[in-house]
Coordinates of C-alpha atoms and ligand atoms in Angstrom, one line a residue:
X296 CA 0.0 0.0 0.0
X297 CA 1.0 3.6 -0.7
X298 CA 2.1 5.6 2.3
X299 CA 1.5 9.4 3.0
X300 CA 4.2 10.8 6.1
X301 CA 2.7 14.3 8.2
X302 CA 5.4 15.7 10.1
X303 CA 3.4 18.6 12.4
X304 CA 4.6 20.8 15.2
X305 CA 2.3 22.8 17.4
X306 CA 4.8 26.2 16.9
X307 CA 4.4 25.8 13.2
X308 CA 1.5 27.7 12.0
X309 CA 0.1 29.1 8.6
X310 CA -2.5 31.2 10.7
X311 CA -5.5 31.5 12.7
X312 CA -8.1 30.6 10.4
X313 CA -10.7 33.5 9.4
X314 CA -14.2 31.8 9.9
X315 CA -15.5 34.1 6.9
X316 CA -13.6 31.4 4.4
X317 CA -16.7 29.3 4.8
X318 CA -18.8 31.8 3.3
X319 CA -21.1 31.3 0.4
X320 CA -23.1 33.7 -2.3
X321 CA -26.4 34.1 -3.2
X322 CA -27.1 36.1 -6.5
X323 CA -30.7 36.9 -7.7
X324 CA -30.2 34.0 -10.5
X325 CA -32.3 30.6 -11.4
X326 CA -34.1 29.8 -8.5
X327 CA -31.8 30.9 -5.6
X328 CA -33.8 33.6 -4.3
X329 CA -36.9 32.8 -5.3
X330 CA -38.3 29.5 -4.4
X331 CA -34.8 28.6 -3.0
X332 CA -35.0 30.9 0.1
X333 CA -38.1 33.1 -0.9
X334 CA -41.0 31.2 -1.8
X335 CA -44.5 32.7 0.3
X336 CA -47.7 30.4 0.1
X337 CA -45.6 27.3 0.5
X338 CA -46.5 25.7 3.3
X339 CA -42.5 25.0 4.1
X340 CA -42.4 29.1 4.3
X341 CA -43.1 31.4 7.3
X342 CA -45.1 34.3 7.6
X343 CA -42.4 35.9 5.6
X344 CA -42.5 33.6 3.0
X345 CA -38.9 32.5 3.8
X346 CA -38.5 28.5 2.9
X347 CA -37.5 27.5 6.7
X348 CA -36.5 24.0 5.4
X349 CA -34.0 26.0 3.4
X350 CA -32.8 28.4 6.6
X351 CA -32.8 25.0 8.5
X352 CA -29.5 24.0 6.2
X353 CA -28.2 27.1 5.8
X354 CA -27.5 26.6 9.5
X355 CA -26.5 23.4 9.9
X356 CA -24.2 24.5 7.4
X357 CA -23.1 27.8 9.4
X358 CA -21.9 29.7 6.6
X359 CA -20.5 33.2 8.5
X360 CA -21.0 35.3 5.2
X361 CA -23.6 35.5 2.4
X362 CA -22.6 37.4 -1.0
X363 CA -25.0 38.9 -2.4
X364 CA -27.4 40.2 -4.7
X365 CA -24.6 39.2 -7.4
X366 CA -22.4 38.6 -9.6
X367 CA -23.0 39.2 -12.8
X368 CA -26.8 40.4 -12.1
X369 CA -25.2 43.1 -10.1
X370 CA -23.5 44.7 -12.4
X371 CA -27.4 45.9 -14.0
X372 CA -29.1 46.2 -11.0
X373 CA -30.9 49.5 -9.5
X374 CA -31.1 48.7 -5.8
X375 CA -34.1 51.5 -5.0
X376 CA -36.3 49.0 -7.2
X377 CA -36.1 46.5 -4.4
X378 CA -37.2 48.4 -1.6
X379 CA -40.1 50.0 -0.3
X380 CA -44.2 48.7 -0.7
X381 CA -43.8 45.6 -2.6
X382 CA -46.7 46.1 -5.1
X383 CA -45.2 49.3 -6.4
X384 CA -41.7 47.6 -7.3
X385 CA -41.1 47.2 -11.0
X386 CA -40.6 44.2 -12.9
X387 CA -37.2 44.8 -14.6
X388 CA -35.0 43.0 -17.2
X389 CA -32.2 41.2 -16.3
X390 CA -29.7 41.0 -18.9
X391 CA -27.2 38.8 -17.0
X392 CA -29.2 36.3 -17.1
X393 CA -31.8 36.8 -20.1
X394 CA -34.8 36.6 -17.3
X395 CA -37.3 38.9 -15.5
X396 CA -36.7 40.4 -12.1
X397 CA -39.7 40.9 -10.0
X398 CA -38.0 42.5 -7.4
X399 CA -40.2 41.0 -4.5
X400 CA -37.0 40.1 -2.4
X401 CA -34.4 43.4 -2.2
X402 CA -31.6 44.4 0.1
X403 CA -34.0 44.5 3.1
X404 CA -36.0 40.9 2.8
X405 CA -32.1 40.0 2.1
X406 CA -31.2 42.0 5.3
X407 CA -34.0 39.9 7.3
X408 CA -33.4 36.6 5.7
X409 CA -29.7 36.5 7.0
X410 CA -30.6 37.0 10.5
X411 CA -33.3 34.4 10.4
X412 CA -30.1 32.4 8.7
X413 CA -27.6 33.2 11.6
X414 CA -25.4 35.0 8.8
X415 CA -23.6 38.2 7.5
X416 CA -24.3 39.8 4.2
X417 CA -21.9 40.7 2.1
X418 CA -23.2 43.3 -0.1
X419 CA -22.1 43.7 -4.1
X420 CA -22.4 46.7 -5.5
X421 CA -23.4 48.0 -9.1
X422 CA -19.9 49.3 -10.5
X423 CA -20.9 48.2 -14.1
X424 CA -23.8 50.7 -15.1
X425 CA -23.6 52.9 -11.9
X426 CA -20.8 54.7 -10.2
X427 CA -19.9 56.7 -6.9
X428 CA -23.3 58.5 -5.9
X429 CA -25.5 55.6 -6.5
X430 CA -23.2 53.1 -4.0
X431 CA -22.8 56.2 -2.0
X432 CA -26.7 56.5 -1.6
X433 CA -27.1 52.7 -1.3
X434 CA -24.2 52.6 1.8
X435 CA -26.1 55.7 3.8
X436 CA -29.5 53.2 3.0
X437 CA -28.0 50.6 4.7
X438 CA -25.8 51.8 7.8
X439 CA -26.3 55.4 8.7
X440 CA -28.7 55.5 11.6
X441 CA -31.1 58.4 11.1
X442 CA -31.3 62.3 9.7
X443 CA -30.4 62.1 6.2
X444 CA -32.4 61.7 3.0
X445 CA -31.5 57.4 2.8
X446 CA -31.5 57.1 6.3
X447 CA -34.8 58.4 6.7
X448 CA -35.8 56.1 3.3
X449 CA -35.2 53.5 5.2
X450 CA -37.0 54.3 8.3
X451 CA -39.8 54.8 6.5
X452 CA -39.8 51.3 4.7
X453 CA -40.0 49.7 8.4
X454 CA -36.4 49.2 9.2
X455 CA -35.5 51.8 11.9
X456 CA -32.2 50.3 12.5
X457 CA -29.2 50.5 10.3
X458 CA -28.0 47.2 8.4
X459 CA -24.5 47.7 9.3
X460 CA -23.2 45.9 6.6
X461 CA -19.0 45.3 7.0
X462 CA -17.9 43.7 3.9
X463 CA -18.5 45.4 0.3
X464 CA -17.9 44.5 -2.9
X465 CA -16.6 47.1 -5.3
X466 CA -18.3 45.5 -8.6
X467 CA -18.2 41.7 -9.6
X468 CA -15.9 40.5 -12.8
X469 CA -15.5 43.8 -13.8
X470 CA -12.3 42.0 -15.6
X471 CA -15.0 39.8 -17.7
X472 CA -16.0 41.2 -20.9
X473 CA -19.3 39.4 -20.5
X474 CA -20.0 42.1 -18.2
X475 CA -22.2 44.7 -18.4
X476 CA -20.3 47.7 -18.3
X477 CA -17.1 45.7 -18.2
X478 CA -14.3 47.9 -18.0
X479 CA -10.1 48.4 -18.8
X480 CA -8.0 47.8 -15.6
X481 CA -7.6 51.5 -15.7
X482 CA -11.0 52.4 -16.1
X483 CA -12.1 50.3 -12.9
X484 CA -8.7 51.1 -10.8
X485 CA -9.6 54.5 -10.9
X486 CA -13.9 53.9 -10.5
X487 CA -13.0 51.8 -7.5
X488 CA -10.5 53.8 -5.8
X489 CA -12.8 57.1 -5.8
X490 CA -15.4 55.1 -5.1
X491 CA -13.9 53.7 -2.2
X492 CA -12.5 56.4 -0.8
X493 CA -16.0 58.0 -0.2
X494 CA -17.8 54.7 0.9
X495 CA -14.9 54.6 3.8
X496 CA -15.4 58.5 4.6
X497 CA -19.1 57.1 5.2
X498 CA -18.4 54.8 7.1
X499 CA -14.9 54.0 8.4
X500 CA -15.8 50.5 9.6
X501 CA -16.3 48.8 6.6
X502 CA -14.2 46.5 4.5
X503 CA -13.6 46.8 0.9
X504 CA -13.2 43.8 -2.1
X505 CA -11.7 45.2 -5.1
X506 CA -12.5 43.3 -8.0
X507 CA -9.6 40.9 -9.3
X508 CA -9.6 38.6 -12.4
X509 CA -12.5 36.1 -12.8
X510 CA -10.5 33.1 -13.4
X511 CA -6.7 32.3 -13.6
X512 CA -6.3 31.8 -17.4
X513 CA -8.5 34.6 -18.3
X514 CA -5.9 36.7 -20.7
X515 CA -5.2 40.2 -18.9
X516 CA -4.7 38.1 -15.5
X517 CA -1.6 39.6 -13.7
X518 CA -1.8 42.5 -15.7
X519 CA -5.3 43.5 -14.3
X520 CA -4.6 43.0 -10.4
X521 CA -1.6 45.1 -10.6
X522 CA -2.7 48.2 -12.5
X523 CA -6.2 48.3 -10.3
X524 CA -4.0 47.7 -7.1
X525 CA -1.3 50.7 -8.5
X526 CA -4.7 52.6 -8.1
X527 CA -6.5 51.5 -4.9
X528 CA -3.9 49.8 -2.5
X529 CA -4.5 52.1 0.1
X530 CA -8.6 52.7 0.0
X531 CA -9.0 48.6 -0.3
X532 CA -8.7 46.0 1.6
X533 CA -9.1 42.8 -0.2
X534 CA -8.5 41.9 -3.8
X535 CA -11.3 39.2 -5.0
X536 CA -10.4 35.6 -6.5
X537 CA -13.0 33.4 -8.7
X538 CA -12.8 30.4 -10.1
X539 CA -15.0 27.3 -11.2
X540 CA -14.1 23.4 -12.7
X541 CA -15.5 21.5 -14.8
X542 CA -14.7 17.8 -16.2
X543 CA -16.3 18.1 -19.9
X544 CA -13.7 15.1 -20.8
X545 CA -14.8 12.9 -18.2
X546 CA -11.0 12.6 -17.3
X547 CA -11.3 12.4 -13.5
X548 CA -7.9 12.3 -12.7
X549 CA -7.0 16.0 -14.4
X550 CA -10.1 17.4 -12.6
X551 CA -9.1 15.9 -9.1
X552 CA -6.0 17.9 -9.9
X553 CA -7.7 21.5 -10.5
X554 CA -7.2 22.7 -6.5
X555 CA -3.4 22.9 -7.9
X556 CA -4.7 25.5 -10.1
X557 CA -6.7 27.4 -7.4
X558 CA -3.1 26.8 -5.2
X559 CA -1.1 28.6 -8.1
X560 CA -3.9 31.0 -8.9
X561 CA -3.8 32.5 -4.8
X562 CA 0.3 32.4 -4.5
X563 CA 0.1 34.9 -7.7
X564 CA -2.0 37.0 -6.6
X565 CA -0.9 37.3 -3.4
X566 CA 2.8 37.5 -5.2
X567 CA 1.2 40.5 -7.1
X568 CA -0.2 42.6 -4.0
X569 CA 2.8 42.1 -2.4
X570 CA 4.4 43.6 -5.6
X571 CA 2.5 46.3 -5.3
X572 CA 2.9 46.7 -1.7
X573 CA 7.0 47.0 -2.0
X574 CA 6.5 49.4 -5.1
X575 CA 4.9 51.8 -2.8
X576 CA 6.5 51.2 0.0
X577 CA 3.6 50.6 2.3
X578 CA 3.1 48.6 5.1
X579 CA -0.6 47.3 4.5
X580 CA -1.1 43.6 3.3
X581 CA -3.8 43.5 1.0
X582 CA -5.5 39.9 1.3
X583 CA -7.7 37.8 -0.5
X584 CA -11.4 37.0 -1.0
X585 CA -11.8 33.8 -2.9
X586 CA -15.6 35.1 -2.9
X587 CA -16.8 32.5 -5.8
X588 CA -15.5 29.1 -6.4
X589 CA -17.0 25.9 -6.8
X590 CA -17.6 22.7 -9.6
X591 CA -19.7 24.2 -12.3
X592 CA -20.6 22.6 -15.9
X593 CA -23.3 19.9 -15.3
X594 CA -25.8 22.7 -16.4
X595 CA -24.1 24.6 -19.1
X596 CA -25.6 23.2 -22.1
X597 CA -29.5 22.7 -21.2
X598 CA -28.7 26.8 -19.8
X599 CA -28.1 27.2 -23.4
X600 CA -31.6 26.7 -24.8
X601 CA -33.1 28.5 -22.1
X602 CA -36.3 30.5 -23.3
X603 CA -35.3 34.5 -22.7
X604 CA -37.7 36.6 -20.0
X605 CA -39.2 34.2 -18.1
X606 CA -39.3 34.5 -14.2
X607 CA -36.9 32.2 -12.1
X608 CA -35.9 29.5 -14.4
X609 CA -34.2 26.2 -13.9
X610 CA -30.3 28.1 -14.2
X611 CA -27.6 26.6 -13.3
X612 CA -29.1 23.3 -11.4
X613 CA -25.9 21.6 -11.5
X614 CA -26.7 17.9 -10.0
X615 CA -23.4 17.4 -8.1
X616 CA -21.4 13.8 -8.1
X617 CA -19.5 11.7 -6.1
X618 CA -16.1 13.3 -8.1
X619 CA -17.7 17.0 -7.5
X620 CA -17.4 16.3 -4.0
X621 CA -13.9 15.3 -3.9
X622 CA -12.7 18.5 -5.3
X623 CA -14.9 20.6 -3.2
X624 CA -13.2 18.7 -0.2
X625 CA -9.7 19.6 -2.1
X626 CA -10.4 22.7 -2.7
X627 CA -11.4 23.6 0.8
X628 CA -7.9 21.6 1.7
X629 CA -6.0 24.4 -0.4
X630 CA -8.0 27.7 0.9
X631 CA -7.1 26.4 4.6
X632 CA -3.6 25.9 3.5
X633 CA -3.7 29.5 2.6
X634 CA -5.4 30.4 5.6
X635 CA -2.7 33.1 5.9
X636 CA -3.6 35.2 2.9
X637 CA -7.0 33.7 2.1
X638 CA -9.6 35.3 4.6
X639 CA -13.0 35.2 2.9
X640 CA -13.7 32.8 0.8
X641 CA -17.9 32.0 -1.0
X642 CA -18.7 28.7 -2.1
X643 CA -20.9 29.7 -5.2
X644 CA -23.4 29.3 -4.4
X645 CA -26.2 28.2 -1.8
X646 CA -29.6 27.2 -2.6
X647 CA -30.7 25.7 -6.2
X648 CA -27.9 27.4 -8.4
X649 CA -24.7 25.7 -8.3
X650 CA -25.7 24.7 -5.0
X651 CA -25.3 22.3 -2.1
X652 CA -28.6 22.8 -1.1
X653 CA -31.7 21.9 -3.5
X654 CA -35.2 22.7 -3.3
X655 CA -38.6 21.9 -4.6
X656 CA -42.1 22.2 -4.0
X657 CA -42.0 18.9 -2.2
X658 CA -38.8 19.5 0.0
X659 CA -35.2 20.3 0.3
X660 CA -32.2 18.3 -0.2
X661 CA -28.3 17.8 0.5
X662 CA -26.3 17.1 -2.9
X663 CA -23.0 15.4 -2.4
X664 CA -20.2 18.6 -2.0
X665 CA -23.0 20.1 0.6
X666 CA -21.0 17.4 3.0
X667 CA -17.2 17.9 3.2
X668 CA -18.2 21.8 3.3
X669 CA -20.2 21.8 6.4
X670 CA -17.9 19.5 8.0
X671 CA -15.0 21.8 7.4
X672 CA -16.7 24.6 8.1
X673 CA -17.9 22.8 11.4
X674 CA -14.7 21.1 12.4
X675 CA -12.0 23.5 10.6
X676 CA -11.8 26.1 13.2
X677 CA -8.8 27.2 14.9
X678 CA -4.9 27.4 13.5
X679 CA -3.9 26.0 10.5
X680 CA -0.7 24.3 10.9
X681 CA 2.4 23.8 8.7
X682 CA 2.0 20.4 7.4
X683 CA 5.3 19.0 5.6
X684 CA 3.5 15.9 3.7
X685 CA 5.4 13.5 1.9
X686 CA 3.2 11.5 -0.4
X687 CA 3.5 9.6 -3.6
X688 CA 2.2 11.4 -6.8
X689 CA 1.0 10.7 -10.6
X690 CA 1.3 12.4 -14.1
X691 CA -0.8 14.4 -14.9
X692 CA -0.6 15.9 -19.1
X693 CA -2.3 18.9 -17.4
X694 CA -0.5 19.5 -14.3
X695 CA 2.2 17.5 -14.1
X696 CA 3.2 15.4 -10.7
X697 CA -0.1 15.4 -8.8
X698 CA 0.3 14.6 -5.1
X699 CA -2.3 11.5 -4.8
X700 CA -3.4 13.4 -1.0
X701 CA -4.2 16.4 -0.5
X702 CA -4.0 17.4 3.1
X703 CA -4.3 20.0 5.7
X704 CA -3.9 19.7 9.9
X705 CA -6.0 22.4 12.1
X706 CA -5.2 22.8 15.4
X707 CA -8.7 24.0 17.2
X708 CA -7.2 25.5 20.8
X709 CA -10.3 26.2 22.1
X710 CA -11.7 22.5 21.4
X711 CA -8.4 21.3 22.4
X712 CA -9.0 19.1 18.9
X713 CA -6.8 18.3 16.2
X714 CA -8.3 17.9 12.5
X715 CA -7.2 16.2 9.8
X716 CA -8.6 16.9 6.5
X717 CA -7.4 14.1 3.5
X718 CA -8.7 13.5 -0.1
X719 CA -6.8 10.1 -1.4
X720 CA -7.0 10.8 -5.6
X721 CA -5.8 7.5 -6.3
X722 CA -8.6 6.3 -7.5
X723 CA -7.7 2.2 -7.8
X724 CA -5.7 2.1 -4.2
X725 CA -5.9 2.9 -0.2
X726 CA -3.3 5.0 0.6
X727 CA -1.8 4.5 4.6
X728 CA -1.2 8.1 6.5
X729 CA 1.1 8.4 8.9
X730 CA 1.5 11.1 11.2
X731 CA 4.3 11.9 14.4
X732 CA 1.8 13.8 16.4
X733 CA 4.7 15.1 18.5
X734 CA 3.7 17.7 21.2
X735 CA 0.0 16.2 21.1
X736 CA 0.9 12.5 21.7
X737 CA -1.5 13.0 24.4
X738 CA -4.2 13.1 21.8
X739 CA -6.9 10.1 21.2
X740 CA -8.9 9.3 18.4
X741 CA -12.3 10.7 18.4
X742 CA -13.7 10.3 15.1
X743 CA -12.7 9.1 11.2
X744 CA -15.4 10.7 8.8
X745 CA -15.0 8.9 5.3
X746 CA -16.8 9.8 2.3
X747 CA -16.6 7.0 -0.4
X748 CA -18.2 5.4 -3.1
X749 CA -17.6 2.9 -5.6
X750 CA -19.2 5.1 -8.5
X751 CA -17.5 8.5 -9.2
X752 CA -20.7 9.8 -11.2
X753 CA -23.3 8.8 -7.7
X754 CA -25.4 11.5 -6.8
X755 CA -28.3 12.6 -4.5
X756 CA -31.6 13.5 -5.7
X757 CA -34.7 14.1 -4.3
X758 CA -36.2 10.5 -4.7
X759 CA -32.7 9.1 -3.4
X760 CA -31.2 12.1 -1.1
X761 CA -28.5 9.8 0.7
X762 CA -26.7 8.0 -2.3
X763 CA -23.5 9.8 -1.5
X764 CA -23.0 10.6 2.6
X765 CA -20.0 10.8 4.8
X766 CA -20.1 7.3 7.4
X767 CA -17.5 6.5 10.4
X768 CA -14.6 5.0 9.2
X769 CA -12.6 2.2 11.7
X770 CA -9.5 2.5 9.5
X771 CA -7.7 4.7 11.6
X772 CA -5.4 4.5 14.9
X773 CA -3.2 6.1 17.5
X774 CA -0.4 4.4 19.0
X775 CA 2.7 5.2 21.1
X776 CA 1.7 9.2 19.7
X777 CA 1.5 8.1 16.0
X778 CA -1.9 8.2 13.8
X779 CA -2.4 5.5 11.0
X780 CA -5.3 6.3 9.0
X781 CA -6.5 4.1 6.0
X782 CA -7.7 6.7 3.2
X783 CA -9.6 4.9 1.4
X784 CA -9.2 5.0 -2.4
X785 CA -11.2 8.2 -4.1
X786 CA -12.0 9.6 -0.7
X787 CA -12.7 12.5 1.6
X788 CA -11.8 11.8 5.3
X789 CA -11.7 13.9 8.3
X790 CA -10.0 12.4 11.4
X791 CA -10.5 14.3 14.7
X792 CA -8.2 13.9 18.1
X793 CA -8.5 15.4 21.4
X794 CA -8.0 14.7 24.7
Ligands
AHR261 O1 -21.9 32.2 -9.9 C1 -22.4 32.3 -11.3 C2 -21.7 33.5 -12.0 O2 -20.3 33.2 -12.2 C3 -21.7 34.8 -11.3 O3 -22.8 35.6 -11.6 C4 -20.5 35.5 -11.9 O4 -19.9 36.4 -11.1 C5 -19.6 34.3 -12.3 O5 -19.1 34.4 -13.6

């Protein structure tokens, strides 16, 4: 059998992890909003019409942050048509996404929803066909108390309190020329920087996300983080990371392999703030917000003969397999590793669309990646720590020499609990992990969590919602201060130790 060596040591550690990397995104797209958290005169909704099967799972998952209203949809939307008496809201066209917008859920049903959800909201705003007054107006809405024209807007649409929204974003894909009102990297540095300037003289306490490239391979990466940063290093706070897999060519050992991507994609752009830190001589780190990422391509072609203007569609309902939720485990594995740099990160998305959480008029379902999310987000909290792995690899035309394990070790002091978090690639053999647990030879085993299943392609539905679910593994042992875990071949595993 294959053997994977840890070597860990309680003094060497990556960083205390940022819970808001287990955030996730809502956009008004598909079904996400409505009928995936909205849906009033089911009788799963509440007096709101929020689905509360839907909030139910949005807290088991615990996701810290919500993006939202979009991506791309952002980038059209006005957000005064979503506030105020609901039957005086206009319908609108949405040219993201070729649908109609009702506008029946706005910022403050959003506002509402995310308490009832235990959450934050991160809010987008419109850089595409809109510019400084507009997200001026739309941050005094939202978090100035009382006495001024928004303020008072507000108060008089039955929210007396401010929002107090932390974390905006300064556009979405502005880098994309599918966007509307997509724009050069000069064009945008300078729109984002004087638009952040005033959105901080508003309100000091909030936290910007400039807008950086929308996938690694797009062609003015590089390029485009470092002429935007030239402009707004010192009125941002976050550049923005997105990026999405698919396996067209049913070639599962090159898409088990795409985290490497995601791992290059973060060390470059942290390479390039860092650039542009020492060319001005400052002594802010900018850091990242991996605020969309996920597997995304099961839906692309039956989104392609979509009828245009119709009112929440069937968009991107990818049905997630047995593989997807290997490299959403992985993928989790390299945003921990980068735990230093990487502070928010969104799984794309949440309900319906590209989602770990599905619903229909009959109920609301787990697919496969919904599982090693919430239990890394559950049992990922605390330090990461260094983790020199020595593990066998494979070729890969693609990327090369593929470690067959991916692996991170988070020490949770508060818990007094070490976590191990493992994906074995190898898809034809166990491979044996070994691991010196040095200072915390102490430690017992409390729990191996194994995700496995014979067929890569498995998935849950709602006739069959438990195809593909994590079960307690009895491969693993501590001895003498040593753990020897069995990963099982194509596998997630979390193994947890404590006192
Ligand atoms: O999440 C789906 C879409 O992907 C978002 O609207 C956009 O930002 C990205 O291209």
């Amino acid at each position: 059998m294959k053997q994977a060596k840890i070597i860990i040591d309680r003094d060497f550690q990556v960083s205390r992890i940022d819970k808001r990397i287990y955030g996730s995104f809502i956009e008004h797209l598909g079904r996400a909003v409505y009928q995936g958290i909205y849906q009033p005169g089911s009788p799963f909704s509440d007096e709101q019409g929020f689905r509360k099967d839907t909030l139910e799972l949005v807290k088991e998952l615990g996701v810290p942050v919500v993006r939202y209203p979009g991506g791309n949809f952002v980038s059209g939307y006005k957000w005064e048509d979503g506030v105020g008496p609901k039957e005086e809201r206009p319908k609108r066209i949405d040219l993201a996404w070729s649908v109609v917008e009702t506008n029946e859920v706005g910022l403050n049903e959003f506002a509402d929803w995310a308490k009832k959800a235990d959450t934050e909201v991160m809010m987008a705003i419109n850089l595409g066909t809109r510019g400084v007054a507009e997200a001026m107006e739309l941050l005094e809405y939202c978090n100035l108390d009382q006495g001024t024209h928004y303020s008072e807007l507000r108060k008089k649409h039955g929210y007396a309190k401010p929002h107090d929204i932390k974390l905006w974003c300064l556009g979405n894909e502005m880098d994309g020329p599918w966007q509307i009102g997509h724009k050069t990297a000069e064009e945008y540095g300078r729109l984002a920087n004087e638009t952040a300037k005033v959105l901080k003289g508003i309100d000091p306490s909030i936290e910007l996300v400039v807008c950086g490239s929308s996938y690694s391979t797009i062609p003015t990466f590089g390029a485009w983080e470092a002429t935007v940063l030239d402009h707004c290093y010192d009125s941002v706070d976050y550049v923005s990371m997105h990026t999405y897999y698919g396996d067209r060519e049913r070639d599962p050992e090159t898409f088990l392999a795409n985290n490497l991507d995601m791992d290059r994609f973060i060390t470059d752009v942290a390479n390039i703030c860092d650039f542009v830190k020492a060319k001005k001589h400052s002594n802010k780190t900018i850091h990242l917000s991996f605020d969309e990422w996920n597997v995304w391509y099961h839906s692309n072609e039956q989104d392609q003969a979509l009828e245009r203007w119709t009112q929440a569609p069937h968009q991107l309902e990818d049905v997630y397999d047995f593989q997807d939720a290997l490299l959403v485990g992985s993928m989790l594995i390299t945003l921990l590793r980068h735990a230093d740099r990487v502070k928010i990160a969104c799984l794309a998305q949440l309900v319906n669309v590209i989602a770990p959480i599905m619903t229909s008029d009959t109920g609301a379902w787990r697919q496969t990646t919904y599982y090693p999310f919430w239990l890394t987000g559950k049992y990922g909290r605390g330090l990461v720590l260094q983790t020199q792995v020595d593990v066998p690899t494979y070729e890969n035309k693609k990327y090369g020499q593929v470690p067959f394990v991916d692996c991170v070790v988070v020490y949770n002091d508060e818990a007094q609990e070490l976590v191990v978090f493992a994906v074995n690639k190898n898809l034809q053999e166990d491979i044996t992990l070994d691991m010196d647990l040095r200072q915390f030879g102490d430690y017992k085993l409390l729990e191996h969590v194994a995700m496995h299943h014979a067929d890569l392609y498995a998935v849950n539905t709602e006739a069959d919602p438990a195809q593909v679910v994590p079960t307690v593994s009895d491969k693993s042992s501590v001895e003498n201060g040593k753990l020897t875990a069995a990963l099982g071949k194509a596998s997630w595993n979390m193994i947890r130790l404590g006192k």
